[in-house]
Short mmCIF file of C-alpha atoms in Angstrom, two decimals:
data_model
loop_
_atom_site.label_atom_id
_atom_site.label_comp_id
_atom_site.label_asym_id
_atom_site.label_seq_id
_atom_site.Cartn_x
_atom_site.Cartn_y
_atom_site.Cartn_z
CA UNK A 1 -11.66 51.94 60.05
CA UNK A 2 -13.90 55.03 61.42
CA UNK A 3 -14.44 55.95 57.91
CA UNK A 4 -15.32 52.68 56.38
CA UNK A 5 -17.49 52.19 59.47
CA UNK A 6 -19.28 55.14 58.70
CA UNK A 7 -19.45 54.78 55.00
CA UNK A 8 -21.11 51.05 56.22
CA UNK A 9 -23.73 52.37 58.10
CA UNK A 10 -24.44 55.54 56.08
CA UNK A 11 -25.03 52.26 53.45
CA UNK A 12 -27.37 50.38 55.46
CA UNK A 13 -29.23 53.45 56.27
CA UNK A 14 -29.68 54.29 52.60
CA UNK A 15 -31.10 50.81 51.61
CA UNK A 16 -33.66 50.73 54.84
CA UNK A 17 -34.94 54.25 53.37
CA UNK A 18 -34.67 53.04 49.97
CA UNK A 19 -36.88 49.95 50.79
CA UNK A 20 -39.45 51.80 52.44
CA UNK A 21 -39.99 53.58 49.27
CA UNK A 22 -39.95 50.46 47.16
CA UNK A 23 -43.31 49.10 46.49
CA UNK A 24 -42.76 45.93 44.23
CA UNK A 25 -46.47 44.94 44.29
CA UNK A 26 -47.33 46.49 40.91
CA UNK A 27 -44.33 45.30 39.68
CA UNK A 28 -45.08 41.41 40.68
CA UNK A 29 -48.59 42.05 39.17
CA UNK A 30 -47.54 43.34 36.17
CA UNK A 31 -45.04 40.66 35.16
CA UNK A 32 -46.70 38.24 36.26
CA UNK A 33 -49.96 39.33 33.94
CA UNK A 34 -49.41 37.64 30.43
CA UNK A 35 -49.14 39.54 27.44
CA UNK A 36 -51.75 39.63 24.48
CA UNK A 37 -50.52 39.56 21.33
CA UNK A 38 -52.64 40.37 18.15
CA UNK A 39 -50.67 38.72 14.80
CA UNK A 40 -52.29 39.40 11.40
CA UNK A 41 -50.83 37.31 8.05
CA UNK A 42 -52.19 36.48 5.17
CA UNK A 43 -54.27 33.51 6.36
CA UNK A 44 -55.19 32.33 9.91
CA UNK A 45 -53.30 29.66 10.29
CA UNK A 46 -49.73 31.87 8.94
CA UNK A 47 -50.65 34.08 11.29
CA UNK A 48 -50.83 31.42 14.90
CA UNK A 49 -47.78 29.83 13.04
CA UNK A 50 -46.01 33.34 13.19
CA UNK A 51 -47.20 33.69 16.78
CA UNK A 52 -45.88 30.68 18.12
CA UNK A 53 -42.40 31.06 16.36
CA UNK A 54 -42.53 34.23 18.18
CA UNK A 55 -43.12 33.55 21.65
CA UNK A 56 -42.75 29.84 22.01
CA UNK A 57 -45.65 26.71 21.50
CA UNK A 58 -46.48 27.31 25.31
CA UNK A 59 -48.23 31.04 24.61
CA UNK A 60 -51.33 29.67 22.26
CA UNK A 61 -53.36 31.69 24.59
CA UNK A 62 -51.58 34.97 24.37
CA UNK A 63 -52.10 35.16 20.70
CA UNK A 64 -55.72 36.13 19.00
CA UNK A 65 -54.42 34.96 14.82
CA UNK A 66 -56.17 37.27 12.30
CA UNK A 67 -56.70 37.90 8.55
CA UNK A 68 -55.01 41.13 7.27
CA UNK A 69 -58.03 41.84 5.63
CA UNK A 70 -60.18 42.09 9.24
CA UNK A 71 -58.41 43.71 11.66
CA UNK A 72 -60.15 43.95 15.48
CA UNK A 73 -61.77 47.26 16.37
CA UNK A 74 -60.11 47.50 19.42
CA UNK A 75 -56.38 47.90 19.02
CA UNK A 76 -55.73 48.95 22.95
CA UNK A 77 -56.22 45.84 24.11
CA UNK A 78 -52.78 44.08 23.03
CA UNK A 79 -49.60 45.02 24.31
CA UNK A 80 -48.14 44.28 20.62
CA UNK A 81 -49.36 44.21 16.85
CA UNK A 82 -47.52 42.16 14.47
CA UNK A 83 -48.32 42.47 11.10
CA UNK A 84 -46.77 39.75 8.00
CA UNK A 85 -47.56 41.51 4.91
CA UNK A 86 -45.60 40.12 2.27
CA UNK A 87 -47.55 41.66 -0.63
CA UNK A 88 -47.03 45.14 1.08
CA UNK A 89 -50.79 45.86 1.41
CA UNK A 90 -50.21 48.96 3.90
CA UNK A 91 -51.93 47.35 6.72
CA UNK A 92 -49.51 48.23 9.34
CA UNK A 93 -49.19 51.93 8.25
CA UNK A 94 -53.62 51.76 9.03
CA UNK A 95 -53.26 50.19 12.26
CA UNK A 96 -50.65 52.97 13.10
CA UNK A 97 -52.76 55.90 11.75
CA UNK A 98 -55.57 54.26 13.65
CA UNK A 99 -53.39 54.20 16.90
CA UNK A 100 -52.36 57.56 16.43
CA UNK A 101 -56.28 59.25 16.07
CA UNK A 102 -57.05 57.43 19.31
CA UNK A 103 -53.57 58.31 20.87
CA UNK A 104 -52.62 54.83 21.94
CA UNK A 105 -49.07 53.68 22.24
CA UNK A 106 -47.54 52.48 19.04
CA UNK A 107 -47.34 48.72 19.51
CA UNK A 108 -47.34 47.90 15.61
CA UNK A 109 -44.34 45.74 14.25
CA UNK A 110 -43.66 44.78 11.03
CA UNK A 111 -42.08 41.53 10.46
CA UNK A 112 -40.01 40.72 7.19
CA UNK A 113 -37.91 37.86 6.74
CA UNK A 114 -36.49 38.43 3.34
CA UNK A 115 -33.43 40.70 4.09
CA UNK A 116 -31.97 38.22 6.68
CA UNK A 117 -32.95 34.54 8.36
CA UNK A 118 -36.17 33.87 10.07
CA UNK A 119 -34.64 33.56 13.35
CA UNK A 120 -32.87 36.89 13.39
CA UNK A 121 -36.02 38.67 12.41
CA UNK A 122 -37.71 36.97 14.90
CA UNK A 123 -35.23 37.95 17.38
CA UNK A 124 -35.10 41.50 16.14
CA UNK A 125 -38.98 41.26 16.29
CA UNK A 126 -39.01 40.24 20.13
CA UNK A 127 -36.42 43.54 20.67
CA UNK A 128 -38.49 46.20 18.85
CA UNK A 129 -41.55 44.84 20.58
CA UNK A 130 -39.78 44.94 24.35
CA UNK A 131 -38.22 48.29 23.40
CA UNK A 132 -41.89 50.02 22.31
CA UNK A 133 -43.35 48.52 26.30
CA UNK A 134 -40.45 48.28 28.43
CA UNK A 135 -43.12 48.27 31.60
CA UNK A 136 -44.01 45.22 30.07
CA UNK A 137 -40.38 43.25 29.23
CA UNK A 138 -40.44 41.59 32.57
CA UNK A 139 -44.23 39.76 31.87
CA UNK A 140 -42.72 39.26 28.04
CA UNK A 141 -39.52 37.85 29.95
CA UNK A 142 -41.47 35.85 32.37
CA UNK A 143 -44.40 34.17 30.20
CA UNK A 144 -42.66 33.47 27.00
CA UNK A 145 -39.16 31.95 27.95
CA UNK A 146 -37.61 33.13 24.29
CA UNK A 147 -37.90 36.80 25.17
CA UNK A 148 -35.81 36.77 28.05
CA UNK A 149 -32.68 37.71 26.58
CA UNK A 150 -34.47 40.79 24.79
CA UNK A 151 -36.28 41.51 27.95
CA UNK A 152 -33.53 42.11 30.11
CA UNK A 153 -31.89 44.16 27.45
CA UNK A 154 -34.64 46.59 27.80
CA UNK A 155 -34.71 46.67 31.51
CA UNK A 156 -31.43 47.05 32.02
CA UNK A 157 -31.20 50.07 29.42
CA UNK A 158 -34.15 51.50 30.36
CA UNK A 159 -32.41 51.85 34.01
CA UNK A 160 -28.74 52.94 33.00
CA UNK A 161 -30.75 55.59 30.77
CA UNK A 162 -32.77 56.47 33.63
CA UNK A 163 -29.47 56.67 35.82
CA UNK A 164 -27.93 58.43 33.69
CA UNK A 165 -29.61 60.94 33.26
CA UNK A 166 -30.50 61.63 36.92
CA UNK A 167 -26.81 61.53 37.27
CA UNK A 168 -26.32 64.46 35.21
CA UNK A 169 -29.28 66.57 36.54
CA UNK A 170 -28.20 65.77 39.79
CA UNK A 171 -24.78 67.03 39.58
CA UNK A 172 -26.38 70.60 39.06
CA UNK A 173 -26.64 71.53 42.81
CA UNK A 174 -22.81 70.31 43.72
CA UNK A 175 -21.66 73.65 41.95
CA UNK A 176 -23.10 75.02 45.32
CA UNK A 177 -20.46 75.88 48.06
CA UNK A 178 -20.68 73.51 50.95
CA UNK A 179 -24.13 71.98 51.34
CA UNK A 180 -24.30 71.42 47.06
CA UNK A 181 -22.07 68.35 46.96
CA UNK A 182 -24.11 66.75 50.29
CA UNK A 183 -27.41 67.14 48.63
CA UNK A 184 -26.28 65.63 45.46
CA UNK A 185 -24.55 62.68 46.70
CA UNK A 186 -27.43 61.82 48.94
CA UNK A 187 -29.95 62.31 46.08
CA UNK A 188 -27.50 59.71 43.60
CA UNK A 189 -27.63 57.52 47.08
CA UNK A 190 -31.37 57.40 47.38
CA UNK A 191 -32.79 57.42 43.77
CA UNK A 192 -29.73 55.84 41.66
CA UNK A 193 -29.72 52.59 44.60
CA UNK A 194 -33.80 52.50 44.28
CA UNK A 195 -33.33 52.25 40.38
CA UNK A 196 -30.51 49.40 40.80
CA UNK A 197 -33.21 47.50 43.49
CA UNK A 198 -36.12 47.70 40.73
CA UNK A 199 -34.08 46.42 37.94
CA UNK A 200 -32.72 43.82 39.54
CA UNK A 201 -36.03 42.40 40.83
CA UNK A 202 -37.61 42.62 37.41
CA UNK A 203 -34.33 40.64 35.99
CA UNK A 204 -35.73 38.25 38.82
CA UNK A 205 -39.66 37.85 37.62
CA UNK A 206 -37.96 37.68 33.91
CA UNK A 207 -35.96 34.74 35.07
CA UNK A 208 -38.70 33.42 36.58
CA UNK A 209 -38.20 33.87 39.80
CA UNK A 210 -40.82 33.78 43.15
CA UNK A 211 -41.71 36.95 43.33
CA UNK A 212 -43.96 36.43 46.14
CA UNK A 213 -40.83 35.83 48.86
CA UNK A 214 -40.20 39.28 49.57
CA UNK A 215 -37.92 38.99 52.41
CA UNK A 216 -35.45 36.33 50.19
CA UNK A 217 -35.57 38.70 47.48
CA UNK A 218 -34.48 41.56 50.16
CA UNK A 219 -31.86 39.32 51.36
CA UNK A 220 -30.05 38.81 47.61
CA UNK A 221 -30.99 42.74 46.80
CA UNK A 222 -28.87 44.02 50.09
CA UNK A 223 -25.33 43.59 48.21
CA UNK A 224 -26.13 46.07 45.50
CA UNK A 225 -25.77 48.93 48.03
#
């Protein structure tokens, strides 16, 4: 009993000094910002059709439609590029070199139906596009209903990654004699729990959820320590 006791409040200790670290207003203001989408096609009109396949007939304003042939000067200002060239005109490989001279992220996607079904590119689309801005999966997740299952794919990977690899780096100092194995475990406590506390509140604003009830969301968040 002493030693479960202990372990207990050794547990609650760690998530009060885990929570005082834990900021989750950029978080909330983040997902709940919606995404901007730039979709070029052949024509206008293919290209808002493409767009609305893609996220769902409720994001008409997330999408600006455009002609391959006039692409927007400003590239930076969409958090993905989706490009429908069926005549294989190069256009993505220019917005990509264009992205690259100005070192932006690369946020261009390609989509090509004629290898499989229109709804498994689409799906594959919503992946690659979560997977380029994982920051940005939870407002995907949130905002357009139909990315939520890719969404919290990329959260949830981007955090075991994460994990991982502090788990590995922070095994490093337990090849110390006595105080090595301390400092590690307390280092997997703090940062590995804080990692855990962050996904699981963006799987919250993906789902939906009010972000703005802090102390609920505490409440739910507690059993993960």
């Amino acid at each position: 009993k002493a030693v479960d006791q202990s372990g207990s409040f050794m547990n609650v200790r760690t998530f009060v000094s885990v929570l005082r670290e834990i900021s989750f207003d950029d978080v909330r203001a983040d997902a709940e910002t919606i995404p901007r989408l730039l979709v070029m096609a052949p024509t206008v009109a293919e290209a808002r059709d493409l767009g609305l396949r893609l996220i769902g007939n409720n994001g008409d304003l997330a999408i600006t439609a455009r002609e391959l042939s006039s692409p927007p000067p400003e590239l930076e200002r969409y958090d993905a590029i989706i490009v429908h060239d069926p005549a294989q005109l190069g256009v993505a490989r220019t917005l990509r070199d264009r992205q690259i001279e100005t070192g932006a992220a690369q946020t261009v996607h390609v989509f090509d139906d004629r290898l499989t079904s229109t709804d498994m590119a689409l799906e594959s689309l919503r992946s690659a596009i979560v997977r380029a801005v994982p920051d940005r999966a939870p407002a995907f997740g949130r905002a357009f209903p139909v990315f939520r299952a890719a969404a919290s794919r990329a959260v949830i990977n981007e955090t075991s990654i994460a994990n991982g690899q502090f788990a590995l780096v922070s095994n490093i100092p337990a090849l110390l004699p006595l105080f090595g194995g301390l400092a590690s475990a307390t280092a997997d406590f703090i940062v590995l729990t804080k990692n855990q506390v962050m996904m699981i509140y963006k799987l919250g604003a993906i789902y939906g959820r009010d972000l703005s009830d802090q102390f609920k969301i505490i409440q739910e968040l507690a059993p993960v320590v």
